[in-house]
Amino acid sequence: MTETDHLGVSDAPVAVTASKPSRSRRSATSGRRVRLRLADLLLPCGIVLWAFGVSTTNATALGPYGLPPVLPTAFWAGVALIAVSAAIELGRDHVSGWRMGLHAVTLAVMLYGTAPLVYSQGRYEWLYKTIGVVQYINANGQLNSQIDIYQNWPGFFALAAWFGKVAGVASPLAYAKWAQLAFELAALPLLYLAFDALSLTTRQRWLAVLLYTGTNWIGQDYFSPQALGTVLSLGIMAITLRWFYVGNSPARGRRGWVRRVRRADRAVPGQTASRARFPALLGFALLLIYFVLSFEHELSPYILAVQLGALAVVGLLRPRWLPLLLAAIAVGYLLPHFGFVNSRYGLLNSVGQFFSNASPPALKSGSLSAAQRLIGRSQEALSLGMWCLAIAGAWLRRRSGRPVLALLLLAFSPFLMLVILAYGQEGVLRVYLFSLPWTAALAALALAPFPAAEGGLKAEGKRKPAQALATALWVPRSESQDADQTVIFHRVAADELGQVAALAAPAADAPAGQAGRRQAGTSGAPPWDDSRIPTAQWSEGNPATAAGGSAQRHRETSPRGLQLTRRGWQTVIWLVLAAVVLIAGIIAAGLLGG
Amino acid sequence: MSLKFPVPSTPGPAAFGRAWQVGDLLDLLAGLIALGLIVLVYEGWSGPPRVLLALAFTFFVPGRAIVSNWHQTARWSEVAISMVFSLALLTLVATITLWAHIWHPLGLFQIEAWLSLAVLSIGIVRRAGRRPDIDARQAEPW
């Protein structure tokens, strides 16, 4: 349990804690009793139901809708219970970091661990192409760049071949089906770090992490270069946003919207932002990781350079030449391989064909079955729904004066790539993939806006109907899949429903800026990020942060136990009803499909 | 370079004290993973334990060795950034050996594992050397 959790469960008056250090320490040590929360019961119940459901699943005969129709009710009840539990926990005044971490991990295991548990082999027919390349390296101990594009971007395959020898397995078939779960779990802490760097509150961070996990239907995370590329990209983003992003510092003479947005993130009065020299060593590490990404995956480095370039153009990234340097690395690696790639895939043919490049792959194929059409439409609806929610979140965040610009640029700049290439008609899928972390963050802002920075109390009151509507929306998460033409059709959305409960929290909150950000970041620090916990004591020693953080600390730490407000109970009722509708809908869809 | 960047305020002594404990624990864990895998590889055992240890090594150990000696990143993130460093480093080295036609994955692993252990040890020793100062500062009331 974290130190912050000690404070969180303490009954000591929090406002006093900020001003009287001695009592603070006493409260920190005496308040070690952990109050049982509803989530502590719902989470294990959900896991048990899910495990029982998986153990009784028979996936030997699948229909056109794939796995979902054969998954028993217990499975769906387990997933729904986790969503309800997460929603209730997110609706509390004090969001427990380790509890939310457990929820995020559990949700990822449920969504991405079910298929490897019920299938004997990995799904997706294209998985076996990558396994073939790994086996080629194992057999020959070298590459042949004339065979295919994989041998020209060999990073992932070299790592996989090395891993296979170290793990003592004859073929990646032994573990490949678990890759999806491993990469999704690996993405969670990196997402949290990136969201933290963007000044999101604890509640928004966790909601964004859950949204990302629940709405990533692309299926890039199988045993493939794109899976490793996504993790490395998130790592690069986390480092960049933490050390090179200047959106949290005072504005420097920018005009209009940009200046207004950036000015809102100034440190609290009296706080002098400490400055550091250019973090040269971190810059070198960043370039090295980017170089690895450049020979690991064909597309990821370019989308990343575009995203960071967009930040640099508006002055949110320093040094501004950093994206140019990154692009030079990627292009420098591409040039020797350009002839091969262009001759095989007609790289130049798609330049300037935006609308053609943006067409989803389903439209390019021939006749589709009703099930495939429904799945395709669901995917499109989910993507568009998330983008619309992101725009709504951007609008709400603009009014609360936070750096919405950075998130907007990160979320929508990947579309620029569609001007240049189609990526085998998968360009739009990759755009969604690279947009998703930031889209999820913006969507989290729509569902859990900043609690009242500047006159926000009034604004929050205005948002309630929009939130209630948004949180009542259920978005389907689907993914077409594997060699047997089976389809898994997830529905996960209840994460966002709990955000109605967030409205029950007191409106008082910390000021914008470094102090508030630090306070927010520490109260819900995840188990993998213990370095940021310290806050209670050191902020007391820092007059600026102590003054600014007391209000938020009160909000984050006031004990509630199992008590729920009237609005909280309304939320629970909403959630239960929505869960019933969700499960009924899925069963109906499965029956219709069968 | 003379560019200036904002950095977070310095955490207080209690934060450092706790960071030491977490850091020691993670270093110890990384060391055990590396040692366990070295033994399994040396003995030629195979099976799920070896696969799991290999997975833990790939996602954590070399990066942890770096972060353990790099306080700037350790104060920021103990685990997540270790994972990124590990994956990037192992991918880089494996690919270079492929390009250089010196593909010996198990030999490469031995070098990486022993080097990680050595660097982890340095990190632990360095941290232990600073601990008395930190403990003394912790005693001061805030």
XYZ file of C-alpha atoms in Angstrom:
736
model
C 0.000 0.000 0.000
C 1.305 3.428 -0.819
C 2.011 6.183 1.596
C -0.654 8.217 -0.010
C -3.112 5.495 0.663
C -2.257 5.694 4.323
C -3.234 9.282 4.253
C -6.222 8.513 2.177
C -7.726 6.186 4.694
C -6.798 8.253 7.711
C -9.493 9.969 9.678
C -7.234 12.869 10.551
C -8.446 16.249 9.297
C -6.702 16.765 6.052
C -6.705 20.534 6.042
C -4.769 20.445 9.274
C -2.417 17.908 7.817
C -1.224 20.424 5.321
C -0.309 23.034 7.854
C 0.860 20.956 10.816
C 3.496 18.495 9.794
C 3.734 16.721 13.098
C 0.113 15.739 12.991
C 0.548 14.782 9.419
C 3.152 12.239 10.316
C 1.041 10.880 13.119
C -1.918 10.527 10.875
C 0.158 8.833 8.264
C 1.293 6.209 10.696
C -1.859 5.774 12.707
C -4.178 5.597 9.735
C -2.973 2.280 8.452
C -6.351 0.648 8.694
C -7.691 0.022 5.230
C -11.376 0.597 4.884
C -13.117 -2.024 2.848
C -14.565 -0.590 -0.294
C -17.207 -1.934 -2.591
C -14.570 -2.445 -5.261
C -12.707 -4.800 -2.920
C -15.671 -7.140 -3.125
C -16.730 -6.596 -6.714
C -13.265 -7.060 -8.190
C -12.647 -10.607 -6.886
C -16.259 -11.550 -7.618
C -15.811 -10.353 -11.192
C -12.588 -12.274 -11.574
C -14.173 -15.471 -10.242
C -17.145 -15.124 -12.586
C -14.877 -14.460 -15.551
C -12.629 -17.411 -14.690
C -15.633 -19.692 -14.324
C -16.996 -18.449 -17.629
C -13.721 -19.064 -19.430
C -13.338 -22.517 -17.933
C -16.762 -23.559 -19.230
C -16.335 -22.089 -22.721
C -16.346 -24.487 -25.616
C -14.683 -22.803 -28.577
C -14.565 -25.801 -30.877
C -17.587 -24.800 -32.974
C -17.887 -21.129 -33.764
C -20.402 -19.314 -35.901
C -19.998 -16.198 -38.020
C -19.917 -14.006 -34.936
C -17.049 -15.941 -33.493
C -16.378 -16.301 -29.836
C -18.883 -13.969 -28.149
C -21.984 -16.104 -28.709
C -20.333 -19.136 -27.129
C -19.057 -17.286 -24.103
C -21.284 -18.101 -21.135
C -23.250 -15.559 -19.162
C -20.815 -15.840 -16.276
C -18.075 -14.429 -18.490
C -20.082 -11.357 -19.405
C -21.254 -10.927 -15.840
C -17.635 -10.953 -14.723
C -16.647 -8.301 -17.253
C -19.656 -6.179 -16.378
C -18.873 -6.497 -12.676
C -15.313 -5.259 -13.229
C -16.632 -2.325 -15.216
C -19.132 -1.487 -12.495
C -16.450 -1.839 -9.835
C -14.085 0.458 -11.731
C -16.853 2.953 -12.225
C -17.692 3.027 -8.539
C -14.041 3.383 -7.569
C -13.566 6.198 -10.071
C -16.582 7.940 -8.641
C -15.085 8.180 -5.176
C -13.564 11.298 -3.728
C -10.269 9.539 -3.276
C -9.361 7.355 -6.222
C -7.121 4.582 -4.971
C -4.155 4.120 -7.279
C -3.440 0.497 -6.539
C -7.100 -0.422 -6.755
C -7.422 1.219 -10.145
C -4.198 -0.460 -11.204
C -5.730 -3.810 -10.346
C -8.869 -2.938 -12.283
C -6.868 -1.929 -15.344
C -4.782 -5.099 -15.240
C -7.875 -7.235 -14.697
C -9.711 -5.648 -17.592
C -6.715 -6.199 -19.857
C -6.470 -9.837 -18.778
C -10.181 -10.355 -19.369
C -10.182 -8.801 -22.823
C -6.837 -10.012 -24.111
C -6.313 -13.147 -22.053
C -9.560 -14.889 -22.900
C -8.661 -15.839 -26.473
C -5.336 -17.504 -25.577
C -7.102 -19.389 -22.812
C -9.882 -20.805 -24.958
C -7.958 -21.291 -28.215
C -5.235 -23.873 -28.506
C -3.255 -21.744 -30.955
C -2.803 -18.073 -31.678
C -5.468 -16.344 -33.735
C -5.011 -14.154 -36.814
C -3.681 -15.894 -39.875
C -1.005 -13.251 -40.382
C 0.520 -14.230 -37.047
C 2.048 -17.226 -38.764
C 3.900 -15.057 -41.247
C 5.818 -13.406 -38.429
C 6.523 -16.768 -36.851
C 7.952 -17.886 -40.175
C 10.392 -14.982 -40.237
C 11.543 -15.759 -36.693
C 12.097 -19.364 -37.674
C 14.085 -18.238 -40.707
C 16.460 -16.367 -38.419
C 16.652 -19.322 -36.064
C 17.495 -21.632 -38.945
C 19.936 -19.408 -40.801
C 21.284 -16.981 -38.253
C 21.128 -14.163 -40.753
C 18.770 -12.036 -42.802
C 17.916 -11.975 -46.471
C 16.619 -8.563 -47.368
C 15.379 -9.723 -50.764
C 12.734 -12.030 -49.336
C 10.212 -9.589 -47.919
C 9.801 -6.328 -46.064
C 10.082 -8.019 -42.671
C 13.716 -8.856 -43.320
C 14.367 -5.199 -44.039
C 12.942 -4.067 -40.698
C 14.216 -6.926 -38.560
C 14.195 -5.499 -35.027
C 11.238 -7.408 -33.676
C 12.230 -10.652 -35.363
C 15.767 -10.470 -34.006
C 14.412 -9.928 -30.513
C 11.891 -12.757 -30.903
C 14.536 -15.152 -32.211
C 16.853 -14.241 -29.322
C 13.978 -14.644 -26.865
C 13.099 -18.068 -28.221
C 16.629 -19.358 -27.624
C 16.806 -17.867 -24.134
C 13.356 -19.199 -23.234
C 14.321 -22.637 -24.503
C 11.458 -23.073 -26.954
C 11.711 -24.569 -30.407
C 9.224 -22.210 -32.000
C 7.341 -19.017 -31.139
C 4.184 -21.102 -31.435
C 4.794 -22.088 -27.819
C 4.093 -18.607 -26.531
C 2.952 -16.406 -29.419
C -0.723 -16.524 -28.519
C 0.068 -14.784 -25.227
C 1.819 -11.868 -26.901
C -1.371 -9.830 -27.119
C -1.869 -9.921 -23.373
C 1.789 -9.192 -22.636
C 1.936 -6.145 -24.893
C -1.362 -4.749 -23.634
C -0.207 -5.085 -20.042
C 3.080 -3.438 -20.950
C 1.232 -0.479 -22.415
C -0.652 0.323 -19.201
C 2.132 1.927 -17.116
C 3.450 3.822 -20.117
C 0.026 5.258 -20.799
C -0.207 6.315 -17.189
C 3.161 8.064 -17.366
C 2.209 9.894 -20.548
C -1.140 11.019 -19.151
C 0.552 12.172 -15.988
C 2.937 14.322 -18.011
C -0.058 15.981 -19.639
C -1.448 17.172 -16.302
C -4.500 14.946 -16.278
C -5.988 14.349 -12.856
C -5.761 10.933 -11.289
C -9.337 10.095 -12.174
C -8.882 11.156 -15.775
C -5.671 9.171 -16.103
C -7.207 5.946 -14.925
C -10.331 6.467 -16.978
C -8.199 7.098 -20.048
C -6.192 3.940 -19.380
C -9.397 1.919 -19.092
C -10.831 3.497 -22.222
C -7.675 2.682 -24.157
C -7.776 -0.916 -23.004
C -11.461 -1.271 -23.768
C -11.548 0.391 -27.166
C -8.383 -0.853 -28.826
C -10.033 -3.016 -31.445
C -7.229 -2.777 -33.992
C -5.568 -5.998 -32.880
C -2.078 -4.682 -33.511
C -0.887 -6.275 -30.326
C -0.449 -9.817 -31.585
C 3.037 -11.291 -31.992
C 4.200 -8.664 -34.471
C 6.531 -5.702 -35.040
C 3.612 -3.325 -34.606
C 2.994 -4.610 -31.082
C 6.548 -3.916 -29.966
C 6.468 -0.691 -31.953
C 3.424 0.480 -30.043
C 5.106 -0.124 -26.686
C 8.288 1.652 -27.799
C 6.219 4.509 -29.221
C 4.387 4.933 -25.937
C 7.732 4.919 -24.146
C 9.094 7.598 -26.466
C 5.955 9.645 -25.945
C 6.173 9.300 -22.178
C 9.803 10.451 -22.155
C 9.122 13.299 -24.561
C 6.068 14.581 -22.752
C 7.798 14.386 -19.397
C 11.102 15.996 -20.325
C 10.635 17.957 -23.541
C 7.030 19.090 -23.430
C 6.695 22.696 -22.306
C 2.924 22.916 -22.231
C 2.946 22.988 -18.460
C 5.273 25.974 -18.213
C 4.275 29.655 -18.458
C 3.354 30.903 -21.905
C 5.952 32.901 -23.750
C 4.224 35.527 -25.795
C 2.031 33.273 -27.850
C -1.138 34.678 -29.187
C -4.770 33.896 -28.673
C -5.887 30.379 -27.975
C -2.493 28.818 -27.588
C -1.385 31.475 -25.126
C -4.610 31.264 -23.176
C -4.413 27.519 -22.922
C -0.786 27.564 -21.882
C -1.194 30.435 -19.459
C -3.767 28.437 -17.567
C -1.127 25.920 -16.672
C 1.160 28.330 -14.950
C 2.444 27.386 -11.581
C 0.555 28.654 -8.602
C 1.424 32.153 -7.350
C 4.585 32.164 -5.341
C 5.931 29.055 -6.911
C 9.060 29.555 -8.934
C 9.455 26.820 -11.428
C 12.826 25.264 -11.062
C 14.736 24.984 -14.288
C 17.165 22.456 -15.533
C 19.618 22.304 -18.329
C 18.805 20.420 -21.475
C 18.549 16.782 -20.418
C 21.214 15.638 -22.846
C 21.444 12.087 -21.581
C 17.696 11.621 -21.776
C 17.770 13.136 -25.232
C 20.353 10.577 -26.260
C 18.264 7.758 -24.769
C 15.253 9.065 -26.642
C 17.140 9.086 -29.945
C 18.443 5.596 -29.314
C 14.978 4.204 -28.624
C 13.687 5.992 -31.700
C 16.484 4.486 -33.767
C 15.434 1.035 -32.559
C 11.860 1.862 -33.524
C 13.059 2.935 -36.974
C 14.386 -0.497 -37.867
C 11.723 -2.301 -35.887
C 8.610 -1.098 -37.689
C 8.040 0.611 -41.023
C 5.321 3.075 -40.113
C 5.471 3.858 -36.397
C 8.480 6.211 -36.456
C 6.881 8.434 -39.079
C 3.578 8.801 -37.275
C 5.478 9.546 -34.102
C 7.565 12.189 -35.847
C 4.407 13.779 -37.238
C 2.795 13.875 -33.797
C 5.841 15.403 -32.149
C 6.312 17.745 -35.099
C 2.799 19.054 -34.598
C 3.643 19.812 -30.982
C 6.849 21.549 -32.001
C 5.110 23.732 -34.592
C 2.928 25.343 -31.942
C 5.815 25.636 -29.523
C 4.768 22.946 -27.102
C 7.926 20.940 -27.613
C 11.504 22.056 -27.029
C 13.870 21.884 -28.707
C 11.816 22.423 -31.787
C 14.270 20.649 -34.015
C 13.803 17.388 -32.131
C 11.091 16.040 -34.501
C 13.285 16.925 -37.474
C 16.128 14.947 -35.999
C 13.806 12.019 -35.370
C 12.457 12.170 -38.919
C 16.011 12.273 -40.251
C 16.790 9.053 -38.390
C 13.711 7.324 -39.816
C 14.342 8.556 -43.354
C 18.015 7.715 -43.032
C 17.068 4.123 -42.370
C 14.422 4.056 -45.103
C 16.592 5.361 -47.947
C 18.756 2.255 -48.444
C 15.604 0.131 -48.435
C 13.420 2.471 -50.446
C 14.022 0.798 -53.791
C 12.920 -2.587 -52.512
C 9.843 -1.253 -50.734
C 8.748 0.932 -53.617
C 9.164 -1.820 -56.175
C 7.179 -4.286 -54.077
C 4.501 -2.078 -52.598
C 4.337 0.982 -54.840
C 5.078 3.376 -52.050
C 4.826 6.451 -54.251
C 1.518 5.488 -55.825
C -0.469 6.398 -52.755
C 1.068 9.833 -52.241
C -1.622 12.507 -52.313
C -4.517 10.010 -52.458
C -6.001 10.995 -49.118
C -9.530 9.682 -49.523
C -8.410 6.468 -51.134
C -5.818 5.961 -48.428
C -8.425 6.634 -45.762
C -10.765 3.913 -46.976
C -11.074 1.129 -44.452
C -9.835 -2.250 -45.650
C -13.306 -3.805 -45.476
C -14.483 -1.658 -48.377
C -11.707 -2.957 -50.586
C -12.593 -6.581 -50.219
C -15.286 -8.362 -52.174
C -18.624 -9.600 -50.893
C -19.062 -9.527 -47.160
C -21.310 -11.610 -44.995
C -23.880 -9.994 -42.738
C -21.722 -10.775 -39.734
C -18.663 -9.189 -41.294
C -20.660 -6.114 -42.227
C -22.014 -5.774 -38.720
C -18.552 -6.144 -37.247
C -17.145 -3.609 -39.689
C -19.862 -1.129 -38.869
C -19.300 -1.663 -35.166
C -15.617 -0.925 -35.569
C -16.370 2.231 -37.502
C -18.960 3.312 -34.961
C -16.547 2.736 -32.133
C -13.773 4.700 -33.831
C -16.043 7.589 -34.766
C -17.639 7.528 -31.336
C -14.273 7.811 -29.644
C -13.182 10.642 -31.913
C -16.459 12.480 -31.314
C -16.084 11.978 -27.597
C -12.536 13.304 -27.890
C -13.771 16.441 -29.591
C -16.345 16.892 -26.856
C -13.617 16.462 -24.272
C -11.442 18.990 -26.055
C -14.271 21.470 -25.981
C -14.847 20.951 -22.277
C -11.160 21.111 -21.548
C -10.741 24.281 -23.562
C -13.222 25.932 -21.263
C -11.374 24.784 -18.218
C -8.179 26.313 -19.571
C -5.925 23.296 -19.890
C -3.548 22.364 -22.679
C -6.159 20.880 -24.913
C -4.090 21.837 -27.893
C -1.418 19.264 -27.155
C -3.911 16.451 -26.820
C -5.789 17.519 -29.929
C -2.616 17.614 -31.964
C -1.492 14.249 -30.706
C -4.909 12.714 -31.343
C -5.553 14.057 -34.815
C -2.155 14.715 -36.386
C -1.776 11.030 -37.413
C -4.402 11.754 -40.085
C -1.694 13.635 -41.953
C -0.059 10.314 -42.722
C -3.019 9.416 -44.901
C -1.945 12.107 -47.332
C 1.249 10.225 -47.941
C 0.503 6.538 -47.826
C -2.190 3.898 -47.627
C -0.068 1.283 -45.854
C -1.787 -1.529 -47.658
C -5.217 -0.038 -46.951
C -4.455 -0.304 -43.259
C -3.411 3.301 -42.916
C -6.638 4.364 -41.291
C -6.323 1.536 -38.783
C -2.861 2.727 -37.792
C -4.158 6.275 -37.553
C -6.751 5.100 -35.061
C -4.138 3.107 -33.174
C -1.743 6.022 -32.752
C -4.574 8.403 -32.095
C -6.179 6.195 -29.475
C -4.112 7.038 -26.362
C -4.767 10.732 -26.808
C -8.325 10.200 -27.990
C -8.923 8.197 -24.839
C -7.414 11.004 -22.778
C -9.689 13.568 -24.398
C -12.659 11.253 -23.977
C -11.759 10.970 -20.310
C -11.918 14.743 -20.113
C -15.408 14.623 -21.548
C -16.509 12.069 -19.009
C -14.546 13.377 -16.035
C -13.734 17.034 -16.680
C -11.381 19.017 -14.543
C -13.135 19.792 -11.314
C -13.436 23.520 -11.285
C -10.224 25.425 -11.816
C -11.537 28.840 -12.678
C -15.172 29.266 -11.929
C -15.435 25.675 -12.809
C -18.122 24.990 -10.303
C -20.591 26.658 -12.543
C -19.223 25.027 -15.607
C -19.345 21.630 -13.971
C -22.978 22.086 -13.203
C -23.578 22.728 -16.841
C -21.804 19.595 -17.819
C -23.881 17.210 -15.844
C -26.499 16.402 -18.484
C -23.856 15.965 -21.135
C -21.936 13.656 -18.886
C -24.958 11.626 -17.992
C -25.737 11.210 -21.668
C -22.190 10.412 -22.579
C -21.800 7.913 -19.825
C -25.005 6.173 -20.783
C -23.555 5.427 -24.211
C -22.363 1.913 -24.769
C -19.753 1.447 -27.367
C -19.048 -1.912 -28.877
C -15.502 -3.097 -29.103
C -15.011 -5.587 -31.831
C -12.235 -7.179 -33.717
C -12.281 -9.404 -36.661
C -9.988 -12.287 -36.293
C -8.168 -15.385 -37.110
C -7.558 -18.083 -39.598
C -10.774 -19.900 -38.835
C -12.711 -16.825 -39.824
C -14.007 -16.622 -36.328
C -14.792 -13.361 -34.751
C -14.519 -12.112 -31.255
C -16.905 -9.373 -30.502
C -16.221 -7.607 -27.286
C -18.408 -5.069 -25.757
C -16.709 -2.990 -23.187
C -17.738 0.412 -22.200
C -18.991 0.490 -18.724
C -15.736 2.095 -17.642
C -17.014 5.453 -18.595
C -20.359 5.006 -16.955
C -18.929 5.503 -13.534
C -17.969 9.019 -14.324
C -21.410 10.177 -13.386
C -20.363 9.275 -9.894
C -17.479 11.700 -10.176
C -20.023 14.469 -9.999
C -20.742 13.487 -6.454
C -17.285 14.676 -5.447
C -16.977 18.063 -3.769
C -16.254 20.737 -6.308
C -13.330 22.313 -4.485
C -10.116 21.427 -6.128
C -6.514 22.314 -6.498
C -5.346 25.086 -8.737
C -3.970 24.399 -12.109
C -0.251 24.113 -12.480
C 2.618 22.176 -11.169
C 1.477 21.918 -7.596
C -1.957 20.691 -8.481
C -0.558 18.335 -11.014
C 1.837 16.876 -8.526
C -0.805 16.440 -5.929
C -3.119 14.765 -8.353
C -0.390 12.585 -9.647
C 0.607 11.227 -6.325
C -2.655 10.382 -4.707
C -3.360 7.758 -7.269
C 0.126 6.684 -8.092
C 0.204 3.153 -9.436
C 2.281 0.362 -7.975
C 4.782 0.622 -10.812
C 5.428 4.277 -10.186
C 6.293 4.486 -6.565
C 8.785 7.257 -7.038
C 6.048 9.824 -7.224
C 4.288 8.975 -4.016
C 6.054 11.214 -1.602
C 3.979 14.218 -1.749
C 2.344 14.495 1.569
C 5.496 15.310 3.435
C 7.454 17.252 0.899
C 4.585 19.387 -0.173
C 4.177 20.419 3.390
C 7.701 21.674 3.350
C 7.046 23.613 0.211
C 4.836 26.597 0.969
C 3.667 26.957 -2.563
C 2.534 23.398 -2.957
C 1.142 23.152 0.545
C -1.029 26.167 -0.003
C -2.170 25.078 -3.380
C -2.609 21.430 -2.644
C -4.678 21.468 0.500
C -7.981 21.827 -1.241
C -7.322 19.010 -3.634
C -5.862 16.894 -0.875
C -9.099 17.315 0.967
C -11.007 16.142 -2.044
C -8.684 13.255 -2.674
C -8.406 12.014 0.855
C -11.639 12.572 2.678
C -12.668 9.147 3.934
C -15.916 7.673 2.813
C -15.674 3.970 3.392
C -18.647 2.123 1.993
C -20.885 5.138 2.117
C -22.256 6.397 -1.136
C -24.014 9.640 -1.769
C -27.472 9.748 -3.248
C -25.943 10.503 -6.617
C -23.606 7.605 -6.088
C -26.516 5.241 -5.657
C -28.162 6.694 -8.733
C -24.963 5.940 -10.576
C -24.939 2.377 -9.367
C -28.527 1.904 -10.504
C -27.632 3.377 -13.876
C -24.680 1.062 -14.147
C -26.628 -2.026 -13.254
C -29.350 -1.181 -15.752
C -26.784 -0.475 -18.425
C -25.004 -3.735 -17.670
C -28.262 -5.641 -18.032
C -28.934 -3.945 -21.359
C -25.407 -4.670 -22.486
C -25.553 -8.333 -21.664
C -29.028 -8.707 -23.151
C -27.855 -6.997 -26.324
C -24.866 -9.216 -26.687
C -26.877 -12.359 -26.110
C -29.465 -11.179 -28.617
C -26.759 -10.415 -31.157
C -25.272 -13.835 -30.581
C -28.619 -15.542 -31.021
C -29.347 -13.606 -34.174
C -25.931 -14.419 -35.494
C -26.352 -18.099 -34.754
C 23.403 23.451 -24.494
C 21.951 26.294 -22.572
C 18.284 25.618 -23.077
C 16.271 25.665 -19.885
C 13.477 23.301 -19.110
C 11.054 23.112 -16.240
C 11.603 20.250 -13.874
C 9.535 19.146 -10.912
C 10.345 20.389 -7.464
C 12.721 18.269 -5.456
C 10.965 15.593 -3.427
C 11.463 15.645 0.314
C 13.477 13.215 2.402
C 10.634 10.835 3.123
C 10.190 10.434 -0.588
C 13.829 9.564 -1.021
C 13.700 7.142 1.867
C 10.835 5.279 0.340
C 12.446 5.387 -3.082
C 15.512 3.686 -1.623
C 13.421 0.817 -0.323
C 11.538 0.367 -3.577
C 14.746 0.693 -5.548
C 16.492 -1.943 -3.461
C 13.566 -4.286 -3.820
C 13.407 -3.884 -7.578
C 17.166 -4.297 -7.922
C 17.012 -7.453 -5.875
C 14.145 -8.768 -7.969
C 15.997 -8.010 -11.196
C 19.102 -9.721 -9.876
C 17.168 -12.816 -8.905
C 15.500 -12.981 -12.297
C 18.846 -12.730 -14.052
C 20.493 -15.311 -11.813
C 17.588 -17.720 -12.079
C 17.574 -17.513 -15.843
C 21.328 -17.940 -16.054
C 21.039 -21.130 -14.017
C 18.178 -22.480 -16.110
C 19.970 -21.711 -19.362
C 23.229 -23.195 -18.081
C 21.506 -26.374 -16.951
C 19.507 -26.578 -20.151
C 16.161 -26.866 -18.430
C 13.096 -25.859 -20.367
C 9.465 -25.324 -19.572
C 7.110 -22.610 -18.399
C 9.382 -21.341 -15.563
C 12.163 -20.628 -18.032
C 9.766 -18.940 -20.447
C 8.383 -16.749 -17.670
C 11.848 -15.841 -16.401
C 12.945 -15.040 -19.945
C 9.895 -12.827 -20.315
C 10.671 -11.029 -17.065
C 14.292 -10.593 -18.097
C 13.356 -9.239 -21.519
C 10.862 -6.742 -20.151
C 12.727 -5.628 -17.068
C 16.254 -6.591 -16.104
C 18.654 -4.687 -18.421
C 16.488 -1.585 -18.224
C 16.341 -1.829 -14.448
C 20.124 -1.962 -14.356
C 20.209 1.334 -16.251
C 17.507 3.020 -14.214
C 19.101 1.877 -10.950
C 22.158 3.949 -11.801
C 20.265 6.861 -13.325
C 18.547 8.740 -10.551
C 16.900 11.226 -12.869
C 14.802 8.487 -14.416
C 14.504 6.412 -11.241
C 12.804 9.276 -9.438
C 10.367 9.549 -12.315
C 9.511 5.927 -12.984
C 10.996 2.807 -11.459
C 9.400 0.134 -13.603
C 7.718 1.507 -16.710
C 10.759 3.200 -18.155
C 12.927 0.193 -17.244
C 10.685 -1.801 -19.529
C 11.196 0.567 -22.449
C 14.961 0.621 -21.944
C 15.079 -3.170 -21.716
C 13.110 -3.795 -24.880
C 15.009 -1.162 -26.840
C 18.418 -2.316 -25.685
C 17.817 -6.014 -26.276
C 16.294 -5.345 -29.692
C 19.236 -3.154 -30.648
C 21.885 -5.637 -29.581
C 20.130 -8.649 -31.123
C 19.695 -6.847 -34.436
C 23.277 -5.643 -34.515
C 24.545 -9.185 -34.046
C 22.304 -10.273 -36.908
C 23.553 -7.529 -39.176
C 27.135 -8.261 -38.191
C 26.697 -11.990 -38.886
C 27.684 -12.907 -35.335
C 24.387 -14.460 -34.310
C 24.935 -16.293 -31.012
C 21.771 -15.653 -28.992
C 22.735 -17.676 -25.916
C 26.224 -16.198 -25.769
C 24.673 -12.794 -26.142
C 22.312 -13.549 -23.308
C 25.167 -14.554 -21.024
C 26.901 -11.252 -21.681
C 23.711 -9.276 -21.159
C 22.760 -11.111 -17.992
C 26.166 -10.873 -16.295
C 26.543 -7.264 -17.373
C 23.106 -6.490 -15.953
C 24.061 -8.137 -12.680
C 27.253 -6.146 -12.505
C 25.514 -2.854 -13.206
C 22.763 -3.695 -10.742
C 25.389 -4.364 -8.094
C 26.979 -1.013 -8.788
C 23.607 0.635 -8.416
C 22.952 -1.062 -5.086
C 26.389 -0.148 -3.763
C 26.027 3.448 -4.867
C 22.639 3.710 -3.255
C 23.906 2.146 -0.028
C 26.738 4.669 0.021
C 24.288 7.538 0.029
C 21.814 6.074 2.463
C 23.307 7.369 5.758
C 23.038 10.912 4.516
C 19.450 10.400 3.533
C 18.559 8.705 6.815
C 20.058 11.618 8.720
C 18.002 14.061 6.724
C 14.898 12.012 7.301
C 15.271 12.489 11.023
C 14.694 16.177 10.652
C 11.119 17.191 11.337
C 9.281 18.796 8.450
